[in-house]
Every structure is written in C-alpha cells, then in structure tokens.
Amino acid sequence: MELRALGTSGGIGQGLRTTAFLVDGWLLVDAGSGVGDLTAAELGGIRDVLLTHAHLDHTAYLGLMADARIGDGTPPIRVHAPAPTLDVLREHLFNGVLWPDFTAIPTPQEPVLVFEPLPSAQALILGAFHITPLPARHSVPAVGYRIDDGSGSLVFSGDTGASPALRERLEELGMPDALIIECAFPDALESLARQVGHYTPAQLVDELRHWPAGVRVWVTHLKPGAAARIEEELREQAAAAGVHCELLRGGDVLQIGR
Ligand SMILES: [Zn+2]
Ligand SMILES: [Zn+2]
C-alpha cells in the first residue's frame, strides 16, 4: 500500500497541515487540514474515511470535503469510526447549525456522507484492507488503526498518551511493518500530556524500547510551538536508547508492502 501524508502536524501555521493520510488514493485516515491540498479529482476519488476521534484537528475538513463533493456525481463517502465519535460529529458539527447535515443532503437516499459505526475491536474489510481498531488513551473516546493489505501492514496510533495497551494488542494481532505514532508535547509538559492523552519524547522513547527493531517508526503530531524542542529531545533520547524513529512530514509518501 501507498500512504501519502497530507497532514502530519499537531497544529496550524504556514506550511503546516493537521492530521490526514491518503492510502492508495481512496481511503482517507482522519480529515484534518491536509485534506485541503487535494485536487477536486483527488477528493472525488475518496470512497471511505476512517476517523480516530472527533477532535477538530482530525475532522474539520470532513465537513469541507463533503461540501466540495456536492453535485460531483461521485458515490457517497462512507465514514467509519466508533459510534461515540460519529455521535459527536452528528450532534455538534453536522447539526444544521454549525454545518449542514451532509448525511441527509442532497437527499437522504443519496447523501454525500454515510456514517458507519465500527463494531469495537472487530476487523472491518474495505477492498483489500483488513482494518482493526486499536486502543488509544486520549481526552475523548479515541482509537488507532491497523491496516493490512496482505502484503504489508501499517499502524496509526491516532492521538494517544503513554500506554502499553497498543503494543499489547498488536502482540496478539501481529506486529506491523510500520508504525505512525504521535508525540505532541515536549518533556516539560509531561503532566499535561498525561492529563490530556499525548506522548512526550521521554515517554515515547521509553515505549519504543519494547518494540521489535523490524518495525519502521514515524512520529507525527508535534505541536508547532514546541516542534523544534520535541524534535531535539526525540533525536537525543532515541539515539541514547538505541531506538530508531524519524519524523513524518507533510507530503511524505510511504510504501508499505507491495
Ligand atoms: Zn485529539
Ligand atoms: Zn490531534
């Protein structure tokens, strides 16, 4: 599979886009501001969306994407997420007040968006992909995803604080070829990170020590105001621990498996 990193930042700023990945041109993982760089034809090619959680840096462009698809003749976009996440989007975003209810327009029979709640911890099959939700520890209900196309597998942590639960679940399912994991805060904000569910470099390096060396690790979601510090802390601590990871940047394309 090919993963195109449309947005990898934990916030906005010139040249920065928030979380969105496009897999094989038709599966969108999260819908942050990175979606806004796609052409109309590329937007029209999106068939399914996986959401990790409801936070705006991961969902704001779902609404704008739905609006851009009105009248383009493409089939509805299926939006997959745990039910609590879809409930939040229905109640607070697509509520006819903040934004139109694109699950009922242009017509309830042929809407732009179709919400499909994920049965928790059960695999979803989309095309050649086996998709399994994974545990995450965040301030709101959140999941990560394992995506396997039979030739390679990728895990995206979504937003999560320090926890061995992700690794423990993957030890049951099978370790992936690649891991994209977040590190939002610098070490100085460790107590806040624990409180709201984000990683710091020290916590992340500590966790990655337990991962098999064969898993390629990319780090995302650095908060822009502290990005240089987070990057430096990560580089130093990863080197000292003999852990290998690199930053995933907007525009990067990863080839996983075939
Ligand atoms: Zn979040
Ligand atoms: Zn986020």
Tab-separated table of N, CA, C and O in Angstrom, residues 26-31 46-51 58 62 65 77-81 113 124 126 145:
chain	number	residue	atom	x	y	z
A	26	TRP	N	-7.789	6.216	-2.163
A	26	TRP	CA	-9.242	6.189	-1.920
A	26	TRP	C	-9.641	6.067	-0.452
A	26	TRP	O	-10.799	6.272	-0.110
A	27	LEU	N	-8.699	5.719	0.409
A	27	LEU	CA	-9.020	5.591	1.841
A	27	LEU	C	-8.358	6.744	2.590
A	27	LEU	O	-7.128	6.846	2.623
A	28	LEU	N	-9.186	7.603	3.165
A	28	LEU	CA	-8.660	8.731	3.930
A	28	LEU	C	-8.656	8.364	5.408
A	28	LEU	O	-9.659	7.878	5.930
A	29	VAL	N	-7.521	8.564	6.064
A	29	VAL	CA	-7.431	8.313	7.501
A	29	VAL	C	-7.313	9.670	8.193
A	29	VAL	O	-6.330	10.376	8.009
A	30	ASP	N	-8.330	10.047	8.923
A	30	ASP	CA	-8.514	11.355	9.546
A	30	ASP	C	-8.643	12.453	8.482
A	30	ASP	O	-8.222	12.281	7.335
A	31	ALA	N	-9.288	13.523	8.895
A	31	ALA	CA	-9.649	14.554	7.919
A	31	ALA	C	-9.290	15.941	8.450
A	31	ALA	O	-10.111	16.840	8.517
A	46	ILE	N	-12.042	9.716	-3.169
A	46	ILE	CA	-12.123	9.179	-1.795
A	46	ILE	C	-13.438	8.424	-1.611
A	46	ILE	O	-14.521	8.962	-1.836
A	47	ARG	N	-13.322	7.160	-1.257
A	47	ARG	CA	-14.527	6.327	-1.084
A	47	ARG	C	-14.854	6.095	0.383
A	47	ARG	O	-16.012	5.957	0.763
A	48	ASP	N	-13.817	5.993	1.219
A	48	ASP	CA	-14.016	5.692	2.636
A	48	ASP	C	-13.124	6.586	3.480
A	48	ASP	O	-12.016	6.933	3.060
A	49	VAL	N	-13.624	6.899	4.672
A	49	VAL	CA	-12.846	7.683	5.630
A	49	VAL	C	-12.842	6.926	6.955
A	49	VAL	O	-13.881	6.435	7.399
A	50	LEU	N	-11.671	6.829	7.559
A	50	LEU	CA	-11.550	6.281	8.921
A	50	LEU	C	-11.210	7.434	9.840
A	50	LEU	O	-10.268	8.183	9.565
A	51	LEU	N	-11.945	7.576	10.930
A	51	LEU	CA	-11.636	8.639	11.889
A	51	LEU	C	-11.163	8.035	13.200
A	51	LEU	O	-11.771	7.085	13.711
A	58	HIS	N	-8.566	16.623	13.475
A	58	HIS	CA	-8.679	15.355	12.746
A	58	HIS	C	-9.969	15.248	11.935
A	58	HIS	O	-10.139	14.285	11.183
A	62	LEU	N	-13.575	17.157	7.124
A	62	LEU	CA	-14.613	16.232	6.664
A	62	LEU	C	-15.818	17.042	6.191
A	62	LEU	O	-16.398	16.762	5.137
A	65	MET	N	-14.863	18.869	2.986
A	65	MET	CA	-14.754	17.899	1.893
A	65	MET	C	-16.145	17.501	1.406
A	65	MET	O	-16.392	17.392	0.203
A	77	ILE	N	-19.574	9.046	0.429
A	77	ILE	CA	-18.360	8.692	1.170
A	77	ILE	C	-18.798	7.971	2.442
A	77	ILE	O	-19.603	8.503	3.208
A	78	ARG	N	-18.253	6.792	2.657
A	78	ARG	CA	-18.582	6.067	3.897
A	78	ARG	C	-17.591	6.495	4.986
A	78	ARG	O	-16.382	6.413	4.792
A	79	VAL	N	-18.130	6.937	6.108
A	79	VAL	CA	-17.295	7.425	7.211
A	79	VAL	C	-17.346	6.404	8.343
A	79	VAL	O	-18.404	6.171	8.925
A	80	HIS	N	-16.198	5.789	8.624
A	80	HIS	CA	-16.122	4.740	9.638
A	80	HIS	C	-15.430	5.273	10.888
A	80	HIS	O	-14.331	5.823	10.801
A	81	ALA	N	-16.071	5.085	12.012
A	81	ALA	CA	-15.484	5.481	13.307
A	81	ALA	C	-16.307	4.816	14.390
A	81	ALA	O	-17.447	4.409	14.148
A	113	LEU	N	-22.473	11.931	2.655
A	113	LEU	CA	-21.780	11.127	3.677
A	113	LEU	C	-22.707	10.040	4.221
A	113	LEU	O	-23.896	10.294	4.440
A	124	LEU	N	-12.703	-4.604	10.112
A	124	LEU	CA	-13.556	-4.097	9.044
A	124	LEU	C	-12.825	-4.412	7.746
A	124	LEU	O	-11.612	-4.215	7.660
A	126	LEU	N	-12.366	-3.452	3.868
A	126	LEU	CA	-12.638	-2.467	2.818
A	126	LEU	C	-11.689	-2.780	1.671
A	126	LEU	O	-10.475	-2.638	1.824
A	145	TYR	N	-5.581	2.607	14.365
A	145	TYR	CA	-5.980	1.594	13.379
A	145	TYR	C	-4.782	0.787	12.903
A	145	TYR	O	-3.693	1.331	12.721
